[in-house]
Amino acid sequence: MAKGPAFTCTACGASHRKWAGKCDACGAWNTIVEEAPLSTGPKALGAARGKGIELTDLATEEAPPPRAASGMDELDRVLGGGLVPASAVLVGGDPGIGKSTLLLQAAASFAQSGLKCLYISGEEASAQVRMRAQRLGLAKAPVALGAETNLREILTTLDRERPALAIIDSIQTMWLDNIESAPGSVSQVRAAAHELVTFAKTRGVAVILVGHVTKEGQIAGPRVVEHMVDTVLYFEGERGHQFRILRAVKNRFGPADEIGVFEMTGDGLAQVANPSALFLSERDKPAPGSAVFAGIEGTRPVLTEIQALVAPSPLGTPRRTVVGLDSGRLSTILAVLEARCAIPFAGLDVFLNVAGGMRVNEPAADLAVAAALVSAREDVAIPPDTVLFGEISLSGALRPVGQTENRLKEASKLGFTRAIAPSRSKLGSTGGMEVRQMADLTAFVGEMFGAG
Ligand code: TYD
Ligand code: MG
């Protein structure tokens, strides 16, 4: 095998023979970094065989993994019903978003419900973590605290203490002394994560790794860390908003896309049991450009307000600013409105925002986005008792989406009386809601705004 340095793209994980400014695989710039080479010689895979593994069949009975609940419902739900023993969880998020606070609170909750819990900080001194615990009113929680970045020391400690859960804050500060590169580099992050995950599996210790996210929104270090762990959670929220959302993007032991909602307070994170009420409570009186989307996050219906502002642009290339939604999705919806409904947005700045710092990934939000855009452009408010959902196809047709019944039930619970949904949706019980089913966007725009 050819020897020599290998290079990896930190954005997509592709390997390259040479360093380059741009990754050919994903097109990202300045993401390629050097990696320590694989060892050859006596330890190379071809030179020494392993002992082989034991095989079983699919029918072998496996009891469902027993889970430890923390008592923080929002966290337990995102984990799929509690922490699975010997599992590895990665919690990613922007620096300063509140990861350390969340995990210290989680550690205290787990410890108070009887789990032996270790919190290792590589970023803050023990005194700082203690001060934070005091501020959060958790100083009495039986959490064992350590401040260390050398993984050799940490693994020895874990082996001695045998906790049920070890929290490592953060994976970017951890380093192995047998790898000659700086903490936070791709090889260190990857190797440290590998050691910790292997330790979790072989010794039956659950580990939670904290990972910082880069500007591009990926966990620094290669994607491979996400592949190694059982569960990947993202802690997200807009700066300046008090809401924080813990979102499962991968979960081997439960549904992905589940969210937990928290509110930042002076005494730490408070759980939000009914997020719809909270997101909508910020709503002003009905105004053009606002539409309420009846969404589903994981297993839970969540109502959010989509806000749009459309204004004449002084710029040659009008602005398209999106917060909380995919900007590609906005471009598509604008193009469909223009091509199928003859509502042009050329020469207009468009600002789109999900209220409350929520992020919406569901395609079912398309109809509410289109409604907010047209409402803002035509300066006509959508009736305040109406929720919307439905996916828009490129032809302008409205596609049915899942879980209609749950969406309607939640909307009804929050005092809405009317819903606009795609035709062909399986309605089931409407919970007393008046449901108007529409086949395409043109019909919707014509009926709601008399335009198009
Ligand atoms: P921190 O948990 O340190 O963020 P991270 O570990 O993701 O970098 O939180 C950042 C700051 O926000 C910290 O100064 C504490 C403050 N904070 C609160 O005051 N209340 C809260 O509920 C949270 C989550 C954070
Ligand atoms: Mg931190």
CSV table of N, CA and C in Angstrom, one decimal, residues 84-153:
chain,number,residue,atom,x,y,z
A,84,VAL,N,-29.4,4.8,27.3
A,84,VAL,CA,-29.1,3.4,27.1
A,84,VAL,C,-27.8,3.1,27.7
A,85,PRO,N,-27.6,2.1,28.6
A,85,PRO,CA,-26.3,1.8,29.2
A,85,PRO,C,-25.3,1.5,28.1
A,86,ALA,N,-24.1,1.8,28.3
A,86,ALA,CA,-23.0,1.5,27.4
A,86,ALA,C,-23.2,2.1,26.0
A,87,SER,N,-24.0,3.2,25.9
A,87,SER,CA,-24.1,3.8,24.6
A,87,SER,C,-23.2,5.1,24.6
A,88,ALA,N,-23.0,5.5,23.4
A,88,ALA,CA,-22.2,6.7,23.2
A,88,ALA,C,-23.0,7.8,22.5
A,89,VAL,N,-23.1,9.0,23.1
A,89,VAL,CA,-23.9,10.1,22.7
A,89,VAL,C,-23.0,11.3,22.4
A,90,LEU,N,-23.3,11.9,21.3
A,90,LEU,CA,-22.5,13.1,20.9
A,90,LEU,C,-23.5,14.3,21.0
A,91,VAL,N,-23.2,15.3,21.8
A,91,VAL,CA,-24.0,16.5,21.8
A,91,VAL,C,-23.3,17.7,21.2
A,92,GLY,N,-23.7,18.1,20.0
A,92,GLY,CA,-23.0,19.2,19.3
A,92,GLY,C,-23.8,20.5,19.4
A,93,GLY,N,-23.1,21.6,19.2
A,93,GLY,CA,-23.7,22.9,19.2
A,93,GLY,C,-22.7,24.0,19.1
A,94,ASP,N,-23.1,25.2,18.8
A,94,ASP,CA,-22.2,26.3,18.7
A,94,ASP,C,-21.6,26.6,20.1
A,95,PRO,N,-20.4,27.1,20.1
A,95,PRO,CA,-19.8,27.6,21.4
A,95,PRO,C,-20.7,28.6,22.0
A,96,GLY,N,-20.9,28.4,23.3
A,96,GLY,CA,-21.7,29.4,24.0
A,96,GLY,C,-23.2,29.2,24.0
A,97,ILE,N,-23.7,28.1,23.3
A,97,ILE,CA,-25.1,27.9,23.2
A,97,ILE,C,-25.7,27.4,24.4
A,98,GLY,N,-24.9,26.7,25.3
A,98,GLY,CA,-25.4,26.2,26.6
A,98,GLY,C,-25.2,24.7,26.8
A,99,LYS,N,-24.3,24.1,26.0
A,99,LYS,CA,-24.0,22.7,26.1
A,99,LYS,C,-23.6,22.3,27.5
A,100,SER,N,-22.6,23.1,28.0
A,100,SER,CA,-22.0,22.7,29.4
A,100,SER,C,-23.1,22.8,30.4
A,101,THR,N,-23.9,23.8,30.3
A,101,THR,CA,-25.0,24.0,31.3
A,101,THR,C,-26.0,22.9,31.2
A,102,LEU,N,-26.4,22.5,30.0
A,102,LEU,CA,-27.3,21.4,29.8
A,102,LEU,C,-26.8,20.1,30.4
A,103,LEU,N,-25.5,19.9,30.1
A,103,LEU,CA,-25.0,18.6,30.5
A,103,LEU,C,-24.7,18.5,32.0
A,104,LEU,N,-24.4,19.7,32.6
A,104,LEU,CA,-24.2,19.7,34.1
A,104,LEU,C,-25.5,19.4,34.7
A,105,GLN,N,-26.6,20.0,34.2
A,105,GLN,CA,-27.9,19.8,34.7
A,105,GLN,C,-28.3,18.3,34.5
A,106,ALA,N,-28.0,17.8,33.3
A,106,ALA,CA,-28.3,16.4,33.1
A,106,ALA,C,-27.6,15.5,34.0
A,107,ALA,N,-26.3,15.8,34.2
A,107,ALA,CA,-25.4,15.0,35.1
A,107,ALA,C,-26.1,15.0,36.5
A,108,ALA,N,-26.5,16.1,37.0
A,108,ALA,CA,-27.1,16.2,38.3
A,108,ALA,C,-28.4,15.4,38.4
A,109,SER,N,-29.2,15.5,37.3
A,109,SER,CA,-30.5,14.8,37.3
A,109,SER,C,-30.2,13.3,37.3
A,110,PHE,N,-29.3,12.8,36.5
A,110,PHE,CA,-29.0,11.4,36.4
A,110,PHE,C,-28.5,11.0,37.8
A,111,ALA,N,-27.6,11.8,38.4
A,111,ALA,CA,-27.0,11.4,39.7
A,111,ALA,C,-28.1,11.3,40.8
A,112,GLN,N,-29.0,12.3,40.7
A,112,GLN,CA,-30.1,12.3,41.7
A,112,GLN,C,-31.0,11.2,41.5
A,113,SER,N,-31.1,10.6,40.3
A,113,SER,CA,-32.0,9.5,40.2
A,113,SER,C,-31.2,8.2,40.3
A,114,GLY,N,-30.0,8.3,40.9
A,114,GLY,CA,-29.3,7.1,41.4
A,114,GLY,C,-28.2,6.5,40.5
A,115,LEU,N,-27.9,7.3,39.4
A,115,LEU,CA,-26.8,6.8,38.5
A,115,LEU,C,-25.5,7.4,38.9
A,116,LYS,N,-24.5,6.5,38.9
A,116,LYS,CA,-23.1,7.0,39.2
A,116,LYS,C,-22.6,7.8,38.0
A,117,CYS,N,-22.3,9.1,38.3
A,117,CYS,CA,-22.1,10.0,37.2
A,117,CYS,C,-20.8,10.8,37.3
A,118,LEU,N,-20.0,10.8,36.3
A,118,LEU,CA,-18.7,11.5,36.3
A,118,LEU,C,-18.8,12.6,35.2
A,119,TYR,N,-18.3,13.8,35.6
A,119,TYR,CA,-18.3,14.9,34.6
A,119,TYR,C,-16.9,15.4,34.5
A,120,ILE,N,-16.3,15.2,33.3
A,120,ILE,CA,-14.9,15.6,33.1
A,120,ILE,C,-14.9,16.8,32.2
A,121,SER,N,-14.3,17.9,32.7
A,121,SER,CA,-14.3,19.1,31.9
A,121,SER,C,-12.9,19.3,31.4
A,122,GLY,N,-12.8,19.5,30.1
A,122,GLY,CA,-11.4,19.8,29.5
A,122,GLY,C,-11.3,21.3,29.2
A,123,GLU,N,-12.4,22.0,29.5
A,123,GLU,CA,-12.4,23.4,29.1
A,123,GLU,C,-12.3,24.3,30.2
A,124,GLU,N,-12.9,23.9,31.4
A,124,GLU,CA,-13.0,24.8,32.5
A,124,GLU,C,-12.3,24.1,33.7
A,125,ALA,N,-11.8,24.9,34.6
A,125,ALA,CA,-11.2,24.3,35.8
A,125,ALA,C,-12.3,23.8,36.7
A,126,SER,N,-12.0,22.9,37.6
A,126,SER,CA,-13.0,22.4,38.5
A,126,SER,C,-13.7,23.5,39.3
A,127,ALA,N,-13.0,24.5,39.7
A,127,ALA,CA,-13.6,25.6,40.5
A,127,ALA,C,-14.6,26.3,39.6
A,128,GLN,N,-14.4,26.4,38.3
A,128,GLN,CA,-15.3,27.1,37.5
A,128,GLN,C,-16.6,26.3,37.4
A,129,VAL,N,-16.4,25.0,37.2
A,129,VAL,CA,-17.6,24.1,37.1
A,129,VAL,C,-18.4,24.1,38.4
A,130,ARG,N,-17.7,24.1,39.5
A,130,ARG,CA,-18.3,24.2,40.8
A,130,ARG,C,-19.2,25.4,41.0
A,131,MET,N,-18.6,26.5,40.5
A,131,MET,CA,-19.3,27.8,40.6
A,131,MET,C,-20.5,27.8,39.7
A,132,ARG,N,-20.4,27.2,38.6
A,132,ARG,CA,-21.6,27.1,37.7
A,132,ARG,C,-22.7,26.2,38.4
A,133,ALA,N,-22.2,25.1,39.0
A,133,ALA,CA,-23.2,24.2,39.7
A,133,ALA,C,-23.9,25.0,40.8
A,134,GLN,N,-23.1,25.8,41.5
A,134,GLN,CA,-23.7,26.6,42.6
A,134,GLN,C,-24.8,27.5,42.1
A,135,ARG,N,-24.4,28.2,41.0
A,135,ARG,CA,-25.3,29.1,40.3
A,135,ARG,C,-26.6,28.4,39.9
A,136,LEU,N,-26.5,27.2,39.5
A,136,LEU,CA,-27.6,26.4,39.0
A,136,LEU,C,-28.4,25.7,40.1
A,137,GLY,N,-27.8,25.9,41.4
A,137,GLY,CA,-28.5,25.3,42.5
A,137,GLY,C,-28.3,23.8,42.6
A,138,LEU,N,-27.1,23.3,42.0
A,138,LEU,CA,-26.9,21.8,41.9
A,138,LEU,C,-25.7,21.4,42.7
A,139,ALA,N,-25.2,22.3,43.6
A,139,ALA,CA,-24.0,22.0,44.3
A,139,ALA,C,-24.1,20.7,45.1
A,140,LYS,N,-25.3,20.3,45.5
A,140,LYS,CA,-25.5,19.1,46.4
A,140,LYS,C,-25.6,17.8,45.6
A,141,ALA,N,-25.7,17.9,44.3
A,141,ALA,CA,-25.9,16.7,43.5
A,141,ALA,C,-24.6,15.9,43.5
A,142,PRO,N,-24.8,14.5,43.7
A,142,PRO,CA,-23.6,13.7,43.8
A,142,PRO,C,-22.9,13.4,42.5
A,143,VAL,N,-22.4,14.4,41.9
A,143,VAL,CA,-21.7,14.2,40.6
A,143,VAL,C,-20.2,14.3,40.9
A,144,ALA,N,-19.4,13.3,40.4
A,144,ALA,CA,-18.0,13.4,40.6
A,144,ALA,C,-17.4,14.2,39.5
A,145,LEU,N,-16.6,15.2,39.9
A,145,LEU,CA,-16.1,16.2,38.9
A,145,LEU,C,-14.6,16.0,38.7
A,146,GLY,N,-14.2,16.1,37.4
A,146,GLY,CA,-12.7,16.1,37.1
A,146,GLY,C,-12.4,17.1,36.1
A,147,ALA,N,-11.2,17.7,36.1
A,147,ALA,CA,-10.8,18.6,35.0
A,147,ALA,C,-9.5,18.0,34.4
A,148,GLU,N,-9.6,17.5,33.2
A,148,GLU,CA,-8.4,16.9,32.6
A,148,GLU,C,-8.6,16.8,31.1
A,149,THR,N,-7.5,16.8,30.4
A,149,THR,CA,-7.6,16.7,28.9
A,149,THR,C,-6.9,15.5,28.4
A,150,ASN,N,-6.0,14.9,29.2
A,150,ASN,CA,-5.2,13.8,28.7
A,150,ASN,C,-6.1,12.5,28.8
A,151,LEU,N,-6.3,11.9,27.7
A,151,LEU,CA,-7.3,10.8,27.7
A,151,LEU,C,-6.8,9.6,28.4
A,152,ARG,N,-5.4,9.4,28.5
A,152,ARG,CA,-4.9,8.3,29.2
A,152,ARG,C,-5.3,8.4,30.7
A,153,GLU,N,-5.2,9.5,31.2
A,153,GLU,CA,-5.6,9.8,32.6
A,153,GLU,C,-7.1,9.5,32.8
